[in-house]
Structures are given as C-alpha cells and as structure tokens.
Amino acid sequence: MKKILLSLTLAFVFIGANAQCAPDPQYVGGGIYPDTITGLSDAIVGQPYNELITIITPTDTDLVVSGISVNATIDNIDLTNVTGLPPNFTYTCDPASCSFQGGSTECAEVYSTINPTIADIGVYPITFECIAYVTIPLVGGTTETFI
C-alpha cells in the first residue's frame, strides 16, 4: 500500500541549480507552473520524486518607487536561496545559474536524492528567495529582493 508522503506548497517560486529540462509548452502567460494554488504533486514513500517547474519571466512589471507607480523592464530574476525542502530533497535550474532573463521561458526541477521514508511524512512550506534586477525609466538599473 502506498502512503502519501507530503504535500509541498509553494510560497513563491523560482527554483534553481543545474538541470537540463524542457519547459511545459502548455503554459504561455508569465508566472510559475505549477503555481501556489495547484502546488507540487505529493511525494510517495519509497518512490523517487521529481517535479518539473515551468518559469515564464515577464519582460516588465509595475513597481511603486517613492509613492509613484512606474513600469520597469525586467533584466533578470535570480534565485538566491530555498528553504523548507523536505530532508533529502533538492532542486536544479535550467539555466544552471538560476538566473532567469526577462522575456524567457525556462524550467527547474524539485527532486528527491534518496527515496522518501515514513519518517519524512509531513507538509513542507517552501520559500524561494529571489532578487529582481530591473531598469526603471529615468532612474536606471535597480534591484528588488523578494520572497
């Protein structure tokens, strides 16, 4: 009998490290798929885990600078840290630098390095910390850290 191991929830997602994956072509709008509503699939005790993440980085975004809403061009978004992964789980990015260029469609994978055990059963809230490098008209380049 299979036991459900965990339900990974995404607090925010840009995942990274060193993969050669192919983004899922069904997704076309900017964002992370699966998103925080669908979440990652459950892991099963005794079976390897692997989940494809499709990352579509928009070319621009709206920011509030000194109380004024401005449109900024996204140069790239870098994944800097991931916390909350279950024991023996890790992630990889494609590109390996975990730097996602504005206007690009990339991917990442979350996977188990050792098959999950009964001791690993639980819910794991995962946090992805990123830095966005953007260009703001009349201001120039700047960075924004977010979780």
Coordinates of N, CA, C and O in Angstrom, one line a residue:
M1 N 0.8 -1.2 0.0 CA 0.0 0.0 0.0 C 0.9 1.2 0.0 O 1.8 1.3 0.8
K2 N 0.6 2.2 -0.9 CA 1.4 3.4 -0.9 C 0.8 4.4 0.1 O -0.4 4.5 0.3
K3 N 1.7 5.2 0.7 CA 1.4 6.2 1.6 C 1.8 7.5 1.0 O 2.9 7.7 0.5
I4 N 0.9 8.5 1.1 CA 1.2 9.9 0.6 C 2.2 10.4 1.6 O 2.1 10.4 2.8
L5 N 3.3 10.9 1.1 CA 4.4 11.4 1.9 C 4.2 12.9 2.3 O 4.2 13.2 3.5
L6 N 4.0 13.7 1.4 CA 4.0 15.1 1.7 C 3.3 15.9 0.6 O 3.1 15.5 -0.5
S7 N 2.9 17.1 1.0 CA 2.3 18.0 0.1 C 3.1 19.2 0.1 O 3.2 19.9 1.1
L8 N 3.9 19.5 -0.9 CA 4.7 20.6 -1.0 C 3.9 21.8 -1.4 O 3.3 21.8 -2.5
T9 N 4.0 22.9 -0.7 CA 3.3 24.1 -1.1 C 4.3 25.2 -1.5 O 5.4 25.2 -0.9
L10 N 4.0 25.9 -2.4 CA 4.9 27.0 -2.9 C 4.5 28.3 -2.4 O 3.5 28.8 -2.6
A11 N 5.4 28.9 -1.6 CA 5.2 30.2 -1.1 C 5.4 31.2 -2.2 O 4.7 32.2 -2.4
F12 N 6.5 31.0 -2.9 CA 6.8 31.8 -4.1 C 7.8 30.9 -4.8 O 8.6 30.2 -4.2
V13 N 7.8 31.0 -6.1 CA 8.6 30.0 -6.8 C 9.5 30.7 -7.9 O 9.0 31.3 -8.8
F14 N 10.7 30.4 -7.7 CA 11.7 30.4 -8.8 C 12.7 29.4 -8.2 O 13.3 29.7 -7.2
I15 N 12.9 28.3 -8.9 CA 13.7 27.3 -8.4 C 15.0 27.1 -9.1 O 15.1 27.4 -10.2
G16 N 16.1 26.6 -8.4 CA 17.3 26.6 -9.2 C 18.4 25.6 -8.9 O 18.4 25.0 -7.9
A17 N 19.4 25.5 -9.8 CA 20.7 24.9 -9.6 C 21.4 24.4 -10.8 O 22.4 24.9 -11.2
N18 N 20.9 23.3 -11.5 CA 21.7 22.7 -12.6 C 21.1 21.7 -13.4 O 21.6 20.6 -13.5
A19 N 19.9 21.9 -14.0 CA 19.2 20.9 -14.7 C 19.2 21.0 -16.2 O 19.6 22.1 -16.7
Q20 N 18.8 20.0 -16.9 CA 18.5 20.1 -18.3 C 17.1 19.6 -18.5 O 16.9 18.4 -18.7
C21 N 16.2 20.5 -18.4 CA 14.8 20.2 -18.5 C 14.2 21.0 -19.7 O 14.8 21.9 -20.2
A22 N 12.9 20.6 -20.0 CA 12.2 21.3 -21.0 C 10.9 21.9 -20.4 O 10.2 21.2 -19.9
P23 N 10.7 23.2 -20.6 CA 9.5 23.8 -20.0 C 8.3 23.2 -20.7 O 8.3 22.8 -21.8
D24 N 7.2 23.1 -19.9 CA 5.9 22.6 -20.4 C 5.3 23.6 -21.3 O 5.0 24.7 -20.9
P25 N 5.1 23.2 -22.6 CA 4.6 24.2 -23.6 C 3.1 24.6 -23.4 O 2.7 25.5 -24.1
Q26 N 2.4 23.9 -22.5 CA 1.0 24.3 -22.4 C 0.9 25.7 -21.7 O -0.2 26.3 -21.7
Y27 N 1.9 26.1 -21.0 CA 1.9 27.4 -20.3 C 2.5 28.5 -21.2 O 3.6 28.4 -21.7
V28 N 1.7 29.6 -21.3 CA 2.2 30.7 -22.1 C 2.2 32.1 -21.4 O 2.9 33.0 -21.9
G29 N 1.5 32.2 -20.4 CA 1.5 33.5 -19.6 C 2.6 33.6 -18.6 O 3.0 32.5 -18.1
G30 N 3.0 34.8 -18.3 CA 4.1 34.9 -17.3 C 3.7 34.3 -15.9 O 2.5 34.4 -15.5
G31 N 4.6 33.6 -15.3 CA 4.3 33.0 -14.0 C 5.1 31.7 -13.8 O 6.0 31.4 -14.5
I32 N 4.8 31.0 -12.7 CA 5.4 29.8 -12.3 C 4.4 28.7 -12.3 O 3.3 28.9 -11.8
Y33 N 4.7 27.6 -12.9 CA 3.7 26.5 -13.0 C 4.4 25.2 -12.6 O 5.4 24.9 -13.1
P34 N 3.8 24.4 -11.7 CA 2.6 24.7 -11.0 C 2.7 25.9 -10.1 O 3.8 26.1 -9.6
D35 N 1.6 26.5 -9.9 CA 1.6 27.8 -9.1 C 1.2 27.4 -7.6 O 1.1 26.3 -7.2
T36 N 1.1 28.5 -6.8 CA 0.8 28.3 -5.4 C -0.6 27.7 -5.1 O -0.8 27.2 -4.1
I37 N -1.5 27.8 -6.1 CA -2.8 27.3 -5.9 C -2.8 25.8 -6.2 O -3.3 25.0 -5.4
T38 N -2.2 25.3 -7.3 CA -2.1 23.9 -7.6 C -1.1 23.2 -6.8 O -1.3 22.0 -6.4
G39 N 0.0 23.8 -6.5 CA 1.1 23.2 -5.6 C 1.8 22.1 -6.4 O 1.4 21.7 -7.5
L40 N 2.8 21.6 -5.7 CA 3.6 20.5 -6.3 C 2.8 19.2 -6.0 O 2.0 19.1 -5.1
S41 N 3.1 18.2 -6.8 CA 2.4 16.9 -6.6 C 3.0 16.3 -5.3 O 4.1 16.6 -4.8
D42 N 2.2 15.4 -4.7 CA 2.6 14.7 -3.5 C 3.7 13.7 -3.8 O 3.7 13.1 -4.8
A43 N 4.6 13.5 -2.8 CA 5.6 12.5 -2.9 C 5.0 11.2 -2.3 O 4.2 11.3 -1.4
I44 N 5.6 10.1 -2.7 CA 5.1 8.8 -2.2 C 6.3 8.1 -1.5 O 7.4 8.1 -2.0
V45 N 6.0 7.5 -0.3 CA 7.0 6.8 0.5 C 7.6 5.7 -0.4 O 6.9 5.0 -1.1
G46 N 9.0 5.6 -0.4 CA 9.7 4.6 -1.1 C 9.8 4.8 -2.6 O 10.4 3.9 -3.3
Q47 N 9.4 5.9 -3.2 CA 9.5 6.2 -4.6 C 10.2 7.5 -4.9 O 10.0 8.4 -4.1
P48 N 11.0 7.5 -5.9 CA 11.7 8.7 -6.2 C 10.7 9.8 -6.6 O 9.7 9.6 -7.1
Y49 N 11.1 11.1 -6.3 CA 10.3 12.2 -6.6 C 10.9 13.1 -7.6 O 12.1 13.4 -7.5
N50 N 10.2 13.6 -8.5 CA 10.7 14.6 -9.5 C 9.5 15.4 -10.0 O 8.5 14.9 -10.4
E51 N 9.6 16.7 -9.9 CA 8.5 17.6 -10.3 C 9.2 18.7 -11.2 O 10.1 19.4 -10.9
L52 N 8.6 18.9 -12.4 CA 9.0 19.9 -13.4 C 8.3 21.2 -13.0 O 7.1 21.2 -12.8
I53 N 9.1 22.3 -13.0 CA 8.6 23.6 -12.8 C 8.9 24.4 -14.0 O 10.0 24.5 -14.5
T54 N 7.8 25.1 -14.6 CA 8.0 25.9 -15.8 C 8.0 27.4 -15.3 O 7.1 27.8 -14.5
I55 N 9.0 28.1 -15.7 CA 9.1 29.5 -15.2 C 9.1 30.4 -16.4 O 10.0 30.4 -17.3
I56 N 8.1 31.3 -16.5 CA 8.0 32.2 -17.6 C 8.1 33.6 -17.0 O 7.3 34.1 -16.3
T57 N 9.3 34.2 -17.2 CA 9.6 35.5 -16.7 C 9.1 36.6 -17.6 O 9.5 36.7 -18.8
P58 N 8.3 37.5 -17.1 CA 7.8 38.6 -17.9 C 8.9 39.6 -18.3 O 10.0 39.6 -17.7
T59 N 8.6 40.4 -19.3 CA 9.5 41.4 -19.8 C 9.5 42.7 -18.9 O 10.4 43.4 -18.9
D60 N 8.3 42.9 -18.3 CA 8.2 44.1 -17.5 C 7.3 43.9 -16.3 O 6.6 42.9 -16.2
T61 N 7.2 44.8 -15.4 CA 6.4 44.8 -14.2 C 6.1 46.2 -13.7 O 6.8 47.1 -14.1
D62 N 5.1 46.4 -12.9 CA 4.8 47.7 -12.3 C 5.4 47.7 -10.9 O 5.2 46.7 -10.1
L63 N 6.1 48.7 -10.6 CA 6.6 48.9 -9.2 C 6.2 50.3 -8.7 O 5.8 51.2 -9.4
V64 N 6.2 50.4 -7.4 CA 6.0 51.7 -6.7 C 7.3 52.2 -6.2 O 8.0 51.6 -5.4
V65 N 7.7 53.4 -6.8 CA 9.0 54.0 -6.4 C 8.7 55.4 -5.8 O 8.1 56.2 -6.5
S66 N 9.0 55.6 -4.6 CA 8.8 56.9 -3.9 C 7.3 57.3 -4.0 O 7.0 58.4 -4.3
G67 N 6.4 56.3 -3.9 CA 5.0 56.5 -4.0 C 4.4 56.7 -5.4 O 3.2 56.9 -5.5
I68 N 5.2 56.5 -6.4 CA 4.8 56.6 -7.8 C 4.9 55.3 -8.5 O 5.9 54.6 -8.4
S69 N 3.8 54.9 -9.1 CA 3.7 53.7 -9.9 C 4.5 53.8 -11.2 O 4.2 54.8 -12.0
V70 N 5.4 53.0 -11.5 CA 6.2 53.0 -12.7 C 6.3 51.7 -13.3 O 6.2 50.6 -12.6
N71 N 6.4 51.6 -14.6 CA 6.6 50.4 -15.3 C 8.1 50.1 -15.5 O 8.9 51.0 -16.0
A72 N 8.6 49.0 -15.0 CA 10.0 48.7 -15.1 C 10.3 47.5 -16.0 O 9.5 46.5 -16.0
T73 N 11.4 47.5 -16.7 CA 11.8 46.4 -17.5 C 12.5 45.4 -16.7 O 13.5 45.8 -15.9
I74 N 12.2 44.1 -16.8 CA 12.9 43.1 -16.0 C 14.1 42.6 -16.8 O 14.0 42.1 -17.9
D75 N 15.3 42.9 -16.2 CA 16.5 42.4 -16.8 C 16.7 40.9 -16.6 O 16.9 40.1 -17.5
N76 N 16.6 40.5 -15.3 CA 16.6 39.1 -14.9 C 16.2 39.0 -13.4 O 16.2 40.0 -12.7
I77 N 15.8 37.8 -13.1 CA 15.5 37.4 -11.7 C 16.3 36.3 -11.3 O 16.4 35.2 -12.0
D78 N 17.1 36.4 -10.2 CA 18.0 35.4 -9.7 C 17.4 34.7 -8.4 O 17.0 35.4 -7.5
L79 N 17.4 33.4 -8.4 CA 17.1 32.7 -7.2 C 18.3 32.7 -6.3 O 19.4 32.3 -6.7
T80 N 18.2 33.1 -5.1 CA 19.3 33.2 -4.2 C 19.3 32.2 -3.0 O 20.3 31.9 -2.4
N81 N 18.1 31.7 -2.6 CA 18.0 30.7 -1.5 C 16.7 30.0 -1.6 O 15.7 30.6 -2.0
V82 N 16.7 28.7 -1.1 CA 15.4 28.0 -1.0 C 15.5 27.4 0.4 O 16.4 26.7 0.8
T83 N 14.4 27.6 1.2 CA 14.3 27.0 2.5 C 13.0 26.2 2.6 O 12.0 26.4 1.8
G84 N 13.0 25.2 3.5 CA 11.8 24.4 3.8 C 11.6 23.1 3.0 O 10.6 22.4 3.1
L85 N 12.6 22.8 2.1 CA 12.5 21.5 1.4 C 12.6 20.3 2.4 O 13.3 20.4 3.4
P86 N 11.9 19.2 2.1 CA 12.0 18.0 3.0 C 13.4 17.5 3.0 O 14.2 17.8 2.1
P87 N 13.7 16.6 4.0 CA 15.0 16.0 4.0 C 15.3 15.2 2.7 O 14.4 14.6 2.2
N88 N 16.5 15.3 2.2 CA 16.9 14.6 1.0 C 16.2 15.1 -0.3 O 16.1 14.3 -1.2
F89 N 15.7 16.3 -0.3 CA 15.1 16.9 -1.5 C 16.0 18.1 -1.9 O 16.6 18.7 -1.0
T90 N 16.1 18.3 -3.2 CA 16.9 19.4 -3.6 C 16.3 20.0 -4.9 O 15.2 19.5 -5.3
Y91 N 16.9 20.9 -5.6 CA 16.4 21.5 -6.8 C 17.5 21.8 -7.7 O 18.7 21.9 -7.4
T92 N 17.2 21.9 -9.0 CA 18.1 22.3 -10.0 C 17.4 23.3 -11.0 O 16.2 23.3 -11.1
C93 N 18.2 24.1 -11.6 CA 17.6 25.1 -12.6 C 18.2 24.9 -14.0 O 19.3 24.3 -14.1
D94 N 17.5 25.3 -15.0 CA 18.0 25.4 -16.3 C 17.6 26.8 -16.8 O 16.4 27.0 -17.1
P95 N 18.5 27.8 -16.7 CA 19.9 27.7 -16.7 C 20.5 27.4 -15.3 O 19.9 27.7 -14.3
A96 N 21.7 26.8 -15.3 CA 22.3 26.4 -14.1 C 22.6 27.5 -13.1 O 22.7 27.3 -11.9
S97 N 22.7 28.7 -13.6 CA 23.0 29.9 -12.8 C 21.8 30.3 -12.0 O 21.9 31.1 -11.1
C98 N 20.6 29.7 -12.3 CA 19.3 30.1 -11.6 C 19.0 31.6 -11.8 O 18.4 32.3 -11.0
S99 N 19.5 32.1 -13.0 CA 19.2 33.5 -13.3 C 18.3 33.4 -14.5 O 18.6 32.9 -15.6
F100 N 17.1 34.0 -14.4 CA 16.0 33.9 -15.4 C 15.9 35.3 -16.1 O 15.4 36.2 -15.4
Q101 N 16.2 35.3 -17.3 CA 16.2 36.6 -18.1 C 14.7 37.0 -18.3 O 13.9 36.2 -18.6
G102 N 14.5 38.3 -18.3 CA 13.2 38.9 -18.7 C 12.8 38.4 -20.0 O 13.6 38.4 -21.0
G103 N 11.6 38.0 -20.2 CA 11.0 37.5 -21.5 C 11.4 36.1 -21.8 O 11.1 35.6 -22.9
S104 N 12.0 35.3 -20.9 CA 12.4 34.0 -21.2 C 11.4 33.0 -20.6 O 10.7 33.2 -19.7
T105 N 11.5 31.8 -21.1 CA 10.7 30.6 -20.6 C 11.8 29.6 -20.3 O 12.5 29.1 -21.2
E106 N 11.9 29.2 -19.0 CA 12.9 28.3 -18.5 C 12.2 27.3 -17.6 O 11.0 27.2 -17.5
C107 N 13.0 26.4 -17.0 CA 12.5 25.4 -16.2 C 13.4 25.1 -15.0 O 14.6 25.4 -15.0
A108 N 12.9 24.3 -14.1 CA 13.6 23.8 -12.9 C 13.0 22.5 -12.5 O 11.9 22.2 -13.0
E109 N 13.6 21.8 -11.6 CA 13.1 20.5 -11.1 C 13.3 20.5 -9.6 O 14.4 20.9 -9.1
V110 N 12.3 20.0 -8.9 CA 12.5 19.6 -7.5 C 12.5 18.1 -7.5 O 11.6 17.5 -8.1
Y111 N 13.5 17.5 -6.7 CA 13.6 16.1 -6.8 C 14.1 15.5 -5.5 O 14.8 16.3 -4.7
S112 N 13.9 14.2 -5.2 CA 14.5 13.6 -4.0 C 15.8 12.9 -4.4 O 16.0 12.4 -5.5
T113 N 16.8 13.1 -3.5 CA 18.1 12.4 -3.7 C 18.1 11.0 -3.2 O 18.9 10.2 -3.6
I114 N 17.2 10.7 -2.3 CA 17.0 9.4 -1.7 C 15.5 9.2 -1.6 O 14.8 10.2 -1.3
N115 N 15.0 8.0 -1.9 CA 13.6 7.8 -1.8 C 13.0 8.2 -0.4 O 13.6 7.9 0.6
P116 N 11.9 9.0 -0.4 CA 11.3 9.4 0.9 C 10.9 8.2 1.7 O 10.6 7.1 1.2
T117 N 11.0 8.4 3.1 CA 10.6 7.3 4.0 C 9.4 7.8 4.8 O 9.0 8.9 4.8
I118 N 8.9 6.9 5.7 CA 7.8 7.2 6.5 C 8.1 8.4 7.5 O 7.3 9.2 7.8
A119 N 9.4 8.4 7.9 CA 9.8 9.5 8.8 C 9.7 10.9 8.1 O 9.7 11.9 8.8
D120 N 9.7 10.9 6.8 CA 9.6 12.2 6.1 C 8.2 12.7 5.9 O 8.0 13.8 5.4
I121 N 7.2 12.0 6.3 CA 5.8 12.4 6.0 C 5.5 13.7 6.7 O 5.9 13.9 7.9
G122 N 4.9 14.6 6.0 CA 4.6 15.9 6.5 C 4.3 16.9 5.4 O 4.3 16.6 4.3
V123 N 3.9 18.1 5.8 CA 3.7 19.2 4.9 C 4.9 20.2 5.0 O 5.3 20.5 6.1
Y124 N 5.4 20.6 3.9 CA 6.6 21.4 3.9 C 6.4 22.7 3.2 O 6.4 22.7 1.9
P125 N 6.2 23.8 3.9 CA 6.1 25.1 3.2 C 7.5 25.5 2.7 O 8.4 25.6 3.5
I126 N 7.6 25.7 1.4 CA 8.9 26.0 0.8 C 8.9 27.5 0.5 O 7.9 28.1 0.0
T127 N 10.0 28.2 0.8 CA 10.2 29.6 0.4 C 11.3 29.7 -0.5 O 12.4 29.2 -0.3
F128 N 11.1 30.5 -1.6 CA 12.1 30.8 -2.6 C 12.4 32.3 -2.5 O 11.6 33.1 -2.7
E129 N 13.7 32.6 -2.2 CA 14.1 34.0 -2.1 C 14.8 34.4 -3.4 O 15.7 33.7 -3.9
C130 N 14.4 35.5 -4.0 CA 14.9 36.0 -5.3 C 15.3 37.4 -5.2 O 14.8 38.2 -4.4
I131 N 16.1 37.8 -6.2 CA 16.5 39.2 -6.4 C 16.1 39.5 -7.8 O 16.5 38.8 -8.8
A132 N 15.3 40.6 -8.0 CA 14.9 41.0 -9.4 C 15.8 42.2 -9.8 O 16.0 43.1 -9.0
Y133 N 16.4 42.1 -10.9 CA 17.2 43.2 -11.5 C 16.3 43.9 -12.6 O 16.0 43.2 -13.5
V134 N 16.0 45.1 -12.4 CA 15.1 45.8 -13.3 C 15.6 47.2 -13.7 O 16.5 47.7 -13.0
T135 N 15.2 47.7 -14.8 CA 15.5 49.0 -15.3 C 14.3 49.9 -15.2 O 13.2 49.5 -15.8
I136 N 14.4 51.0 -14.5 CA 13.2 51.9 -14.4 C 13.5 53.2 -15.3 O 14.6 53.8 -15.1
P137 N 12.6 53.6 -16.1 CA 12.8 54.8 -16.9 C 13.2 56.0 -16.1 O 12.6 56.2 -15.0
L138 N 14.1 56.8 -16.5 CA 14.6 58.0 -15.8 C 15.4 57.7 -14.5 O 15.9 58.6 -13.9
V139 N 15.4 56.5 -14.1 CA 16.1 56.1 -12.8 C 17.3 55.2 -13.2 O 18.4 55.4 -12.6
G140 N 17.1 54.3 -14.0 CA 18.2 53.3 -14.4 C 18.0 52.0 -13.7 O 16.9 51.6 -13.3
G141 N 19.1 51.2 -13.6 CA 19.0 49.9 -13.0 C 18.9 49.9 -11.5 O 19.4 50.8 -10.8
T142 N 18.2 49.0 -11.0 CA 18.0 48.8 -9.5 C 17.7 47.4 -9.2 O 17.5 46.6 -10.2
T143 N 17.7 47.0 -8.0 CA 17.4 45.6 -7.6 C 16.2 45.7 -6.6 O 16.0 46.6 -5.9
E144 N 15.5 44.5 -6.5 CA 14.4 44.4 -5.6 C 14.5 42.9 -5.1 O 14.5 42.0 -5.8
T145 N 14.6 42.8 -3.7 CA 14.7 41.5 -3.1 C 13.3 41.1 -2.7 O 12.5 41.9 -2.1
F146 N 12.9 39.8 -3.0 CA 11.6 39.4 -2.6 C 11.6 37.9 -2.2 O 12.5 37.2 -2.6
I147 N 10.6 37.5 -1.5 CA 10.4 36.1 -1.0 C 9.1 35.6 -1.6 O 8.1 36.3 -1.6

